[in-house]
Coordinates of C-alpha atoms in Angstrom, one line a residue:
X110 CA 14.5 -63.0 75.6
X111 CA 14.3 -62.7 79.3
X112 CA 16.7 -61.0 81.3
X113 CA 18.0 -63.7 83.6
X114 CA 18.2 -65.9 80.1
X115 CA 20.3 -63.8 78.7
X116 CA 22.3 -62.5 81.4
X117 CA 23.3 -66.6 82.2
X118 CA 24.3 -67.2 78.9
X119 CA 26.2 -63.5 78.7
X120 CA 28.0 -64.9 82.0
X121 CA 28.3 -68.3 80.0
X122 CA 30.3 -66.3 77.2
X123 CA 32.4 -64.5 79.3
X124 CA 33.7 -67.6 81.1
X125 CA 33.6 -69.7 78.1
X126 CA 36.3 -67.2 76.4
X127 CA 38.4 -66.4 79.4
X128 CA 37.3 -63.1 80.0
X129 CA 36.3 -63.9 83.6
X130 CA 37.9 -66.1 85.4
X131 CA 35.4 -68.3 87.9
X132 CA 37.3 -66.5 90.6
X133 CA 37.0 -63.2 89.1
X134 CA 33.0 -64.3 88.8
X135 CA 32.1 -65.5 91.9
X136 CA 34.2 -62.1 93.7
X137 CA 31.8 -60.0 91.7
X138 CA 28.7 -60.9 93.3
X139 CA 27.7 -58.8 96.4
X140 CA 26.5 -61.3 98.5
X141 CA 24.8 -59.2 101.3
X142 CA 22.9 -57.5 98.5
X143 CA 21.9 -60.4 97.3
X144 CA 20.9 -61.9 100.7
X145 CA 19.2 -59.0 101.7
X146 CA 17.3 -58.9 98.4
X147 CA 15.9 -62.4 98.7
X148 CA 15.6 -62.4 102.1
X149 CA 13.2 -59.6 102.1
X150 CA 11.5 -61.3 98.9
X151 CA 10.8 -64.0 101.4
X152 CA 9.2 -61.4 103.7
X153 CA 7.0 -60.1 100.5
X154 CA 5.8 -63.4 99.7
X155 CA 5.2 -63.8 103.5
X156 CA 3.4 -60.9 103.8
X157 CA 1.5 -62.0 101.3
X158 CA 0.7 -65.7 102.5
X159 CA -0.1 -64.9 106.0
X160 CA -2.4 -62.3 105.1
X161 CA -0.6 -59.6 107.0
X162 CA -0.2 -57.3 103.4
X163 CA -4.3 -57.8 103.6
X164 CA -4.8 -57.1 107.3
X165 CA -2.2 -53.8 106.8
X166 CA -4.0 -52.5 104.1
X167 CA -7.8 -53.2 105.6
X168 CA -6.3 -51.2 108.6
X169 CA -5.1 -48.2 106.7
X170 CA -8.4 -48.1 104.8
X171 CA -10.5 -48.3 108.1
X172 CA -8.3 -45.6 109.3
X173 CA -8.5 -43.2 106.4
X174 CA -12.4 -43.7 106.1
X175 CA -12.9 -42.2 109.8
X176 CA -11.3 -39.1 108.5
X177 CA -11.7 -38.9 104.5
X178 CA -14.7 -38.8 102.0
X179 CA -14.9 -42.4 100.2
X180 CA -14.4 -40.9 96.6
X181 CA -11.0 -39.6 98.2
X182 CA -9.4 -42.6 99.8
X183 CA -7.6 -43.6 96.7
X184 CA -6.0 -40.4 96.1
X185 CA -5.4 -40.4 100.0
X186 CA -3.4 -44.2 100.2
X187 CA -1.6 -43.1 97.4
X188 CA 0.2 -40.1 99.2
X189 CA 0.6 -42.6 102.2
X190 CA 1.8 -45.5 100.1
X191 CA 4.5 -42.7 98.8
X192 CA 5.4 -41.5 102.1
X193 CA 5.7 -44.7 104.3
X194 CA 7.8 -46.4 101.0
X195 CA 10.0 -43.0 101.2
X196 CA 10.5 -43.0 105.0
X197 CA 11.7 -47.0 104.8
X198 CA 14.1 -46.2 101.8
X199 CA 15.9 -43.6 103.5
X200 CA 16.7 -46.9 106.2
X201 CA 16.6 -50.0 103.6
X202 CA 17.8 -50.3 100.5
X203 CA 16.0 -49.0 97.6
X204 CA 15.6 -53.0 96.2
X205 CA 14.7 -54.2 99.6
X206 CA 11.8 -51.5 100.6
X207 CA 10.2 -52.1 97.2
X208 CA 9.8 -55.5 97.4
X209 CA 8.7 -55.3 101.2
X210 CA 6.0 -52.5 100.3
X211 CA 4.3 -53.8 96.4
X212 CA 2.3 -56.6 98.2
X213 CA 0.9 -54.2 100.7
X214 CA 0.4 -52.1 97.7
X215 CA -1.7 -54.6 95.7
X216 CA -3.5 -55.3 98.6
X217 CA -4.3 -51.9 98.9
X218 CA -5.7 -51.3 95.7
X219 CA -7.2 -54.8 96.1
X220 CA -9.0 -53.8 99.6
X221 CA -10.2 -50.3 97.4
X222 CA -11.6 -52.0 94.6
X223 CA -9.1 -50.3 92.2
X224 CA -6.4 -50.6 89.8
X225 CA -3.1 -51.3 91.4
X226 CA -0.9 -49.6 89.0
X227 CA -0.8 -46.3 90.7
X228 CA 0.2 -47.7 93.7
X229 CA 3.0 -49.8 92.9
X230 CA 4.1 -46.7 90.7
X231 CA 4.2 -44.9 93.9
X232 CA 6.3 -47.4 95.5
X233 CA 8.8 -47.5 92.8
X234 CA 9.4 -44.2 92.8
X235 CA 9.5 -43.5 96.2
X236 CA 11.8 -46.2 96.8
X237 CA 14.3 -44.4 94.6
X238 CA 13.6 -41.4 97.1
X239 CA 16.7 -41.8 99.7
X240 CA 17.8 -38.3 99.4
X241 CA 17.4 -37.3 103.5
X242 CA 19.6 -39.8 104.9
X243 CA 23.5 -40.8 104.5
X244 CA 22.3 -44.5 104.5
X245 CA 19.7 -44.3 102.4
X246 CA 21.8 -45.5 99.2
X247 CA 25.2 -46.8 98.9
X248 CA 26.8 -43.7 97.2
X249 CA 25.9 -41.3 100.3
X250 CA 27.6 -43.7 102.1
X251 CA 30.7 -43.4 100.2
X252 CA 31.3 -39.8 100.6
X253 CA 30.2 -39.7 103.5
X254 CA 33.2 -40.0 105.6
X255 CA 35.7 -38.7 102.8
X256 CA 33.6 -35.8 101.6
X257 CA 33.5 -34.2 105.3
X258 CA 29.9 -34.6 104.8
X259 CA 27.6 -34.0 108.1
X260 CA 24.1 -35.6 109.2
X261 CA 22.6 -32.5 109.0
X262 CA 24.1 -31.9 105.1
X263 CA 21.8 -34.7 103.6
X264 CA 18.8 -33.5 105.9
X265 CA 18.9 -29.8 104.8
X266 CA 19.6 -31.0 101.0
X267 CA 17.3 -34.0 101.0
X268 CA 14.5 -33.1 102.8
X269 CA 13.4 -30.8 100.5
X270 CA 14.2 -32.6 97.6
X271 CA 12.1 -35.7 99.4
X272 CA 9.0 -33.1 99.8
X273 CA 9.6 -32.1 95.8
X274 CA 9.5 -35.8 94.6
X275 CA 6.2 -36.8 97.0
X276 CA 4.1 -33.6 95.9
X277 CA 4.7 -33.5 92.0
X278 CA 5.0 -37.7 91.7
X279 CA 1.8 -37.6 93.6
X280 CA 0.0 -35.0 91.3
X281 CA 0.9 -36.5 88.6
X282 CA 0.6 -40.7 88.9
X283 CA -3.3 -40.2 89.1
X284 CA -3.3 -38.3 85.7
X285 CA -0.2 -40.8 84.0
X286 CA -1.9 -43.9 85.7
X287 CA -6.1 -43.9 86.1
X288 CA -7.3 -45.5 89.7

């Protein structure tokens, strides 16, 4: 069954039996989330309409074949792909940069002639790579303040947690998922 099936008719259930109230329902739902979310979908899909994923991508691969062998550029976009994804999670949310950077993905491995999977792997893990920043993911931000947390406490923690997660996910997508 597909999710959103079954999560309507599980929301169906609970307001059918008075579990949830309507009220209780509708004061659930994190509407800036959810804004966010599709508002950035809308920039995905536009990105992918106007052709700007396509021109991004074309300019990243024109960039990297001035400086890197042909046989490397895959392995090379996918250590970019990881970085710029993990530099815009630690400012967006985790949702939001995923869905802004899999078209430029795809376009990626569209514009290189290979298999996107390793890419979009890349994004989805990097996205899930907001260690450096307090406002990288909703939970830094609540102890933030109340922990007596500093700035400079996520960078000196996260940094090198950020540099961890890029080298070993980067070693290892190519070998997990074949260009």
């Amino acid at each position: 069954v597909p999710i959103h099936y079954a999560s309507m008719v599980g929301a169906l259930v609970l307001l059918w039996l008075r579990i949830l109230t309507p009220r209780d329902a509708y004061a659930s739902i994190d509407w800036t989330v959810l804004l966010m979310l599709y508002g950035l979908l809308g920039l995905g899909i536009t990105m992918q309409t106007t052709g700007t994923a396509v021109w991004l991508s074309k300019g990243l691969v024109g960039f990297a074949e001035s400086f890197v062998p042909s046989h490397m550029i895959p392995i090379v976009m996918l250590w970019l792909i990881f970085l710029l994804t993990m530099i815009l999670t630690e400012m967006l949310s985790n949702n939001a940069t995923a869905v802004m950077m899999i078209p430029i993905a795809v376009s990626l491995a569209l514009e290189l002639n290979v298999e996107p999977r390793p890419l979009i792997i890349a994004v989805t893990i990097a996205a899930s790579c907001a260690f450096s920043m307090p406002m990288g993911y909703q939970t830094h931000m609540m102890i933030y303040g109340p922990g007596g947390y500093r700035f400079t406490d996520f960078l000196r923690v996260g940094l090198p947690l950020n540099l961890m997660c890029w080298i070993i996910a980067c070693l290892l997508i190519p070998i997990f998922w074949a260009f």
